[in-house]
Amino acid sequence: MEPISFIIPSRNKLSYLKMCYDSIRKNAGYRHEICFADDASSDGTWEWLQEIGEKDNLVKYYRNPGPDREGLTILYDSLVENVATTDRLFFFHSDMYLMPDAAEEIDKYLEDGVVVSLTRVEPPLHPEGPEKIIKDFGVEPEGLKENDLIDWYNRYTPNQEITEGVFAPWAITRKDFESVNGHDIMFRPQSKEDSDIFNRLHLQGIKFKQTWKGLVYHMTSRGSRFNPMAGGDIGKDSPEWLYTTNKNMREFIRKWGTMVQHDKYMKPIVSPKYKIYFELTEDCDINLLRELEPWCSYLTMPGRDTLSQYIEEEQQHTDINLKDKLHQDCPNKDEWDILVQFNPFRFNNRSFQIISQLSDIIQDSGEVGEEFELDIFYILINRMTTYEKELVKCNIS
């Protein structure tokens, strides 16, 4: 088997990191490289990495000295560019226990043009789904029922060998990873960076294979969501996670024109991306403007004060230049493809549902030059040009 580079950032999760490392060495041997990033931890992670690195010459490590964290989005790529030495990359989480035979399953399917995911076995902390297995073998390293887990695995027979989906942990060749320029720093420090790169790999023509013979036990969400160092706990969302997941969902909508979409096995669904122009015939309050702005490429309304206030408040939370996007004046037709004109005082929940599905509505029933009314909206189609394929390669900063 050619060696694989495990890519594992971690922040203040030393007990998980030790469990993760032990499982890789116990169940995949010493042929594979393990690349750790310490993200400004204060729990002894850096000292442990130095200690284990003295004993294991295939452990490589990097440190963000802080005080602020960099997050998964940046550290994944830092490890790939500056630490990992192989051409086979395996994006792994420190709250995961690698099961026996899992590395062999990755090796069986990994090649250029294919991303391979292991099947997650998880305790019942999140809703069930057809892409994973719910089994409770503990929610913290100290309580891991390792013998029971291995006994269960030795009796486990999958119902299928391969399905088409993608999620962590996932493996890719360096060539394919670099073909889309890695993760988009727009989604720093974390949240939706994986959904974004999966969209781009899908548009690049990469195939997804989830092996049901290769498993990982995943204690779930310990990086930020349930991390006590961030104010969370098991089953309790941290304020840090609530902020980043909301911020980056808004960034995802700005970039892709939809929320995250996938089928039941987590294969990405990518809708067409149009340049959509919202023309509000009356002023709206700042809360409605906050709801509307991510869903369009350009927005105008009569009042200057609300626009200025919104830009001042929101600009710090997005990489998009809002001064280029929000105006009082109607843009030149070259700036937009689809005009959506409406009175914001008539906007309601049904209106929002239409806005959130507008790309698919246009794709299914729109024609160039067509104008029509839908609910509160007057819609004019100037062009049917789509731009999602221009998003395949993220900008490198």
XYZ file of C-alpha atoms in Angstrom:
397
model
C 0.000 0.000 0.000
C 1.260 3.479 -0.828
C 1.409 5.667 2.290
C -1.361 8.104 3.154
C -1.004 11.456 4.929
C -3.598 11.856 7.681
C -4.423 15.594 7.902
C -5.601 16.424 11.447
C -5.945 19.929 12.946
C -6.855 20.095 16.628
C -7.564 22.695 19.285
C -7.738 21.899 22.982
C -8.724 18.258 22.415
C -5.676 16.442 23.734
C -7.510 13.389 25.076
C -9.247 12.951 21.708
C -5.980 13.491 19.866
C -4.307 10.715 21.846
C -7.224 8.356 21.127
C -7.104 9.267 17.445
C -3.345 8.705 17.185
C -3.487 5.383 19.042
C -6.277 4.103 16.787
C -4.343 4.946 13.613
C -1.172 3.239 14.788
C -3.057 0.267 16.238
C -5.314 -0.344 13.233
C -3.318 1.014 10.272
C 0.255 0.393 11.371
C 3.298 2.632 11.050
C 3.437 3.028 7.271
C 1.259 6.140 7.125
C 2.208 9.747 7.865
C 0.190 11.607 10.497
C 0.205 15.392 10.120
C -1.098 17.304 13.131
C -1.769 21.026 13.519
C -2.037 22.519 16.989
C -4.403 25.468 16.719
C -3.264 27.666 19.634
C -4.146 25.020 22.229
C -3.664 25.610 25.943
C -4.162 22.020 27.157
C -0.690 20.590 26.555
C -1.275 19.572 22.919
C 1.964 21.126 21.676
C 4.074 19.455 24.332
C 2.477 16.074 23.564
C 3.078 16.505 19.823
C 6.757 17.177 20.442
C 6.985 14.154 22.710
C 5.247 11.770 20.295
C 7.213 13.201 17.368
C 10.447 12.126 19.090
C 9.197 8.533 19.198
C 7.397 8.311 15.840
C 9.274 9.671 12.833
C 6.120 9.580 10.694
C 4.395 12.105 12.940
C 4.735 15.629 11.521
C 3.320 18.677 13.237
C 2.743 22.390 12.906
C 1.741 25.018 15.436
C -0.371 28.120 15.238
C 1.013 29.997 18.261
C -2.149 32.122 18.559
C -3.538 33.773 20.494
C -6.368 33.552 17.935
C -7.238 30.248 16.307
C -6.910 29.760 12.563
C -9.488 26.978 12.271
C -9.909 23.932 10.058
C -10.295 25.862 6.812
C -6.802 27.330 6.981
C -5.000 24.573 8.878
C -6.091 21.775 6.541
C -4.378 23.550 3.672
C -1.366 24.597 5.734
C -0.752 20.949 6.590
C -1.120 19.883 2.952
C 1.192 22.606 1.640
C 3.824 22.717 4.356
C 3.835 19.426 6.255
C 2.421 16.451 4.314
C 4.913 14.690 2.022
C 2.720 12.096 0.260
C 0.378 12.505 -2.700
C -2.564 10.823 -0.929
C -4.359 13.056 1.569
C -6.846 11.903 4.206
C -8.802 14.675 5.963
C -9.493 13.317 9.425
C -10.900 14.683 12.699
C -9.248 14.325 16.065
C -12.477 13.015 17.633
C -12.390 9.955 15.333
C -11.245 6.403 16.078
C -9.952 4.614 12.973
C -11.314 1.076 12.703
C -9.378 -1.997 11.511
C -9.178 -2.438 7.720
C -10.234 1.169 7.100
C -6.915 2.220 5.542
C -7.077 -0.802 3.216
C -10.555 0.273 2.115
C -9.266 3.765 1.321
C -6.404 2.226 -0.637
C -8.799 0.013 -2.591
C -10.680 2.917 -4.181
C -8.450 6.007 -4.003
C -7.134 7.238 -7.341
C -7.114 10.418 -9.416
C -10.701 11.452 -10.094
C -12.128 9.721 -7.003
C -12.731 10.922 -3.432
C -13.221 8.146 -0.868
C -15.113 8.499 2.433
C -15.265 6.058 5.310
C -18.628 5.278 6.895
C -19.149 6.957 10.242
C -20.345 5.046 13.292
C -21.697 7.595 15.757
C -23.385 7.727 19.155
C -26.994 9.010 19.047
C -26.165 12.711 19.420
C -27.552 13.742 16.017
C -30.494 12.615 13.860
C -30.166 9.283 12.075
C -29.364 9.219 8.365
C -28.902 6.587 5.653
C -25.256 7.582 5.224
C -24.135 6.546 8.728
C -24.518 3.935 11.457
C -25.848 4.843 14.915
C -24.212 2.809 17.676
C -23.218 4.029 21.133
C -19.718 3.022 22.189
C -19.068 6.174 24.217
C -19.026 9.931 23.724
C -15.617 10.739 25.240
C -12.223 9.011 24.996
C -12.249 8.130 28.674
C -15.539 6.301 28.196
C -14.768 4.613 24.871
C -15.921 0.983 24.950
C -13.127 -0.081 22.646
C -13.453 -3.837 23.143
C -17.208 -3.699 22.523
C -16.602 -1.577 19.422
C -14.104 -4.046 17.972
C -16.322 -7.025 18.877
C -19.232 -5.367 17.077
C -17.038 -4.640 14.048
C -15.892 -8.253 13.832
C -19.541 -9.299 13.531
C -20.567 -6.423 11.232
C -21.717 -7.190 7.683
C -22.534 -4.172 5.475
C -25.739 -4.150 3.420
C -23.892 -2.520 0.526
C -20.267 -2.138 -0.447
C -20.255 1.366 -1.992
C -22.606 4.348 -2.115
C -22.040 7.737 -3.719
C -21.562 10.380 -1.058
C -18.893 12.468 0.643
C -18.170 13.726 4.159
C -15.403 13.502 6.755
C -13.238 11.534 6.888
C -12.453 11.789 3.174
C -9.388 10.963 1.107
C -8.224 12.563 -2.137
C -5.097 12.667 -4.278
C -2.973 15.788 -4.008
C -3.468 16.394 -7.737
C -7.265 16.532 -7.372
C -7.096 18.642 -4.204
C -4.853 21.196 -5.869
C -7.028 21.211 -9.015
C -9.644 23.235 -7.094
C -7.075 25.225 -5.057
C -8.030 23.525 -1.802
C -10.395 25.021 0.748
C -11.812 28.509 0.346
C -10.656 30.857 3.107
C -14.013 32.605 2.761
C -15.245 29.915 5.166
C -12.614 30.436 7.851
C -12.309 29.448 10.614
C -14.691 26.524 9.951
C -18.230 25.496 8.956
C -19.412 24.965 5.361
C -15.808 24.772 4.119
C -16.410 21.078 3.473
C -19.743 21.587 1.665
C -18.098 24.249 -0.497
C -15.140 22.101 -1.567
C -17.441 19.124 -2.186
C -19.528 21.298 -4.538
C -16.385 22.321 -6.396
C -15.026 18.791 -6.651
C -18.409 17.649 -7.972
C -18.364 20.351 -10.661
C -14.782 19.340 -11.481
C -16.083 15.884 -12.379
C -14.642 14.075 -9.350
C -16.503 10.893 -8.370
C -17.450 10.132 -4.758
C -17.248 6.685 -3.189
C -18.296 5.879 0.360
C -17.063 2.483 1.484
C -19.301 0.626 3.942
C -16.548 -1.844 4.796
C -14.233 0.940 5.981
C -15.442 2.514 9.236
C -14.539 5.216 11.701
C -16.055 5.756 15.145
C -16.846 9.446 15.413
C -17.613 11.147 18.712
C -18.854 14.193 16.713
C -18.676 17.962 16.888
C -15.850 18.352 19.416
C -13.882 20.955 17.470
C -16.177 23.863 18.233
C -19.828 22.881 18.548
C -19.542 20.715 21.684
C -16.063 21.879 22.729
C -16.065 22.960 26.419
C -13.132 25.306 25.708
C -15.459 27.211 23.353
C -18.384 27.260 25.784
C -20.079 24.094 24.557
C -20.672 20.656 26.022
C -22.008 17.308 24.843
C -25.291 18.185 23.168
C -24.876 21.909 23.907
C -23.936 24.264 21.056
C -21.135 26.691 21.871
C -21.654 30.420 21.165
C -18.579 30.228 18.931
C -20.146 27.493 16.780
C -23.511 29.267 16.576
C -21.782 32.374 15.255
C -19.539 30.642 12.724
C -22.191 28.303 11.343
C -24.605 31.209 10.821
C -21.932 33.463 9.314
C -20.681 30.826 6.925
C -24.120 29.672 5.828
C -24.682 33.280 4.741
C -21.335 33.198 2.923
C -22.318 29.907 1.274
C -25.596 31.425 0.024
C -23.756 34.473 -1.291
C -21.339 32.266 -3.189
C -23.653 29.509 -4.474
C -27.103 31.137 -4.458
C -28.591 28.288 -2.380
C -28.264 26.664 0.995
C -26.208 23.463 1.247
C -27.869 20.770 -0.886
C -27.210 17.031 -1.151
C -29.009 13.737 -1.657
C -29.729 11.230 1.125
C -26.200 9.786 0.888
C -24.640 13.279 1.035
C -23.705 13.581 -2.636
C -23.665 17.326 -3.471
C -26.481 18.897 -5.471
C -25.404 22.123 -7.180
C -28.051 24.437 -8.638
C -27.262 26.948 -11.396
C -25.824 30.244 -10.212
C -27.297 33.352 -11.868
C -26.594 37.057 -11.421
C -29.848 38.021 -9.719
C -30.784 41.662 -9.130
C -33.315 42.551 -6.405
C -35.053 45.869 -7.019
C -37.026 46.913 -3.940
C -39.692 49.457 -4.803
C -39.850 50.731 -1.197
C -37.426 50.922 1.701
C -37.307 47.935 4.040
C -36.039 47.694 7.594
C -32.562 46.410 8.322
C -33.787 42.988 9.493
C -35.448 42.233 6.159
C -32.426 43.580 4.308
C -30.322 41.132 6.315
C -32.563 38.280 5.116
C -32.542 39.362 1.470
C -28.948 40.416 0.797
C -27.216 36.993 0.616
C -29.667 35.742 -2.047
C -28.775 38.225 -4.767
C -25.791 39.596 -6.685
C -27.055 43.178 -6.665
C -29.736 45.011 -4.646
C -31.218 48.482 -4.837
C -33.763 50.347 -2.728
C -34.561 54.044 -2.366
C -33.254 54.752 1.131
C -29.581 55.465 1.734
C -29.544 55.355 5.560
C -30.613 51.710 5.968
C -28.172 50.594 3.290
C -25.317 52.467 4.953
C -26.157 51.086 8.395
C -26.360 47.539 7.074
C -23.044 47.783 5.250
C -21.350 49.147 8.371
C -22.730 46.329 10.541
C -22.396 43.390 8.139
C -19.149 44.053 6.256
C -17.004 42.688 9.099
C -18.758 39.313 8.726
C -18.237 38.753 4.995
C -15.495 38.775 2.366
C -17.961 40.148 -0.197
C -17.623 43.911 -0.798
C -21.108 45.095 0.144
C -20.512 48.607 -1.224
C -20.285 47.034 -4.684
C -23.484 45.094 -4.125
C -25.945 47.451 -2.398
C -27.042 50.713 -4.044
C -29.839 53.202 -4.557
C -29.408 53.277 -8.318
C -30.458 50.707 -10.903
C -27.396 48.907 -12.322
C -26.442 48.655 -15.953
C -27.924 45.569 -17.625
C -24.450 44.088 -17.921
C -24.416 43.732 -14.119
C -27.339 41.313 -13.898
C -29.104 38.467 -15.701
C -32.365 38.138 -13.741
C -34.364 41.117 -12.428
C -36.600 40.455 -9.413
C -38.711 43.496 -8.514
C -41.002 43.604 -5.473
C -42.476 45.639 -2.661
C -40.733 44.527 0.570
C -43.840 45.321 2.642
C -45.533 42.347 0.972
C -42.670 39.954 1.687
C -43.658 36.903 3.800
C -42.679 33.269 4.415
C -43.992 32.133 1.029
C -41.959 34.879 -0.628
C -38.836 33.647 1.141
C -39.444 30.086 -0.058
C -39.591 31.349 -3.636
C -36.402 33.387 -3.219
C -34.558 30.387 -1.762
C -35.578 28.213 -4.751
C -35.315 30.865 -7.438
C -32.324 29.370 -9.253
C -34.153 26.084 -9.806
C -37.379 27.877 -10.765
C -35.525 29.874 -13.412
C -33.712 26.792 -14.695
C -36.914 24.763 -14.963
C -39.224 27.318 -16.570
C -37.326 30.459 -17.586
C -36.531 31.735 -21.076
C -34.467 34.701 -22.237
C -36.638 37.786 -22.672
C -39.458 36.340 -20.588
C -41.183 38.479 -17.987
C -43.728 37.138 -15.548
C -45.225 37.541 -12.088
C -44.740 35.001 -9.328
C -46.324 35.686 -5.943
C -45.220 39.258 -5.083
C -42.413 39.272 -7.639
C -42.129 40.731 -11.116
C -39.360 38.775 -12.851
C -37.535 39.691 -16.052
C -34.990 37.335 -17.606
C -32.258 39.260 -19.376
C -29.879 36.295 -19.814
C -29.799 32.633 -18.796
C -26.026 32.592 -18.269
C -24.908 30.472 -15.308
C -21.727 30.948 -13.300
C -21.395 27.955 -10.968
C -18.503 26.467 -12.943
C -16.556 29.696 -12.437
C -16.572 28.844 -8.704
C -14.642 25.560 -9.078
C -11.276 27.126 -8.256
C -11.313 29.314 -5.187
C -9.140 32.383 -4.992
C -5.777 31.812 -3.333
C -4.862 34.524 -0.844
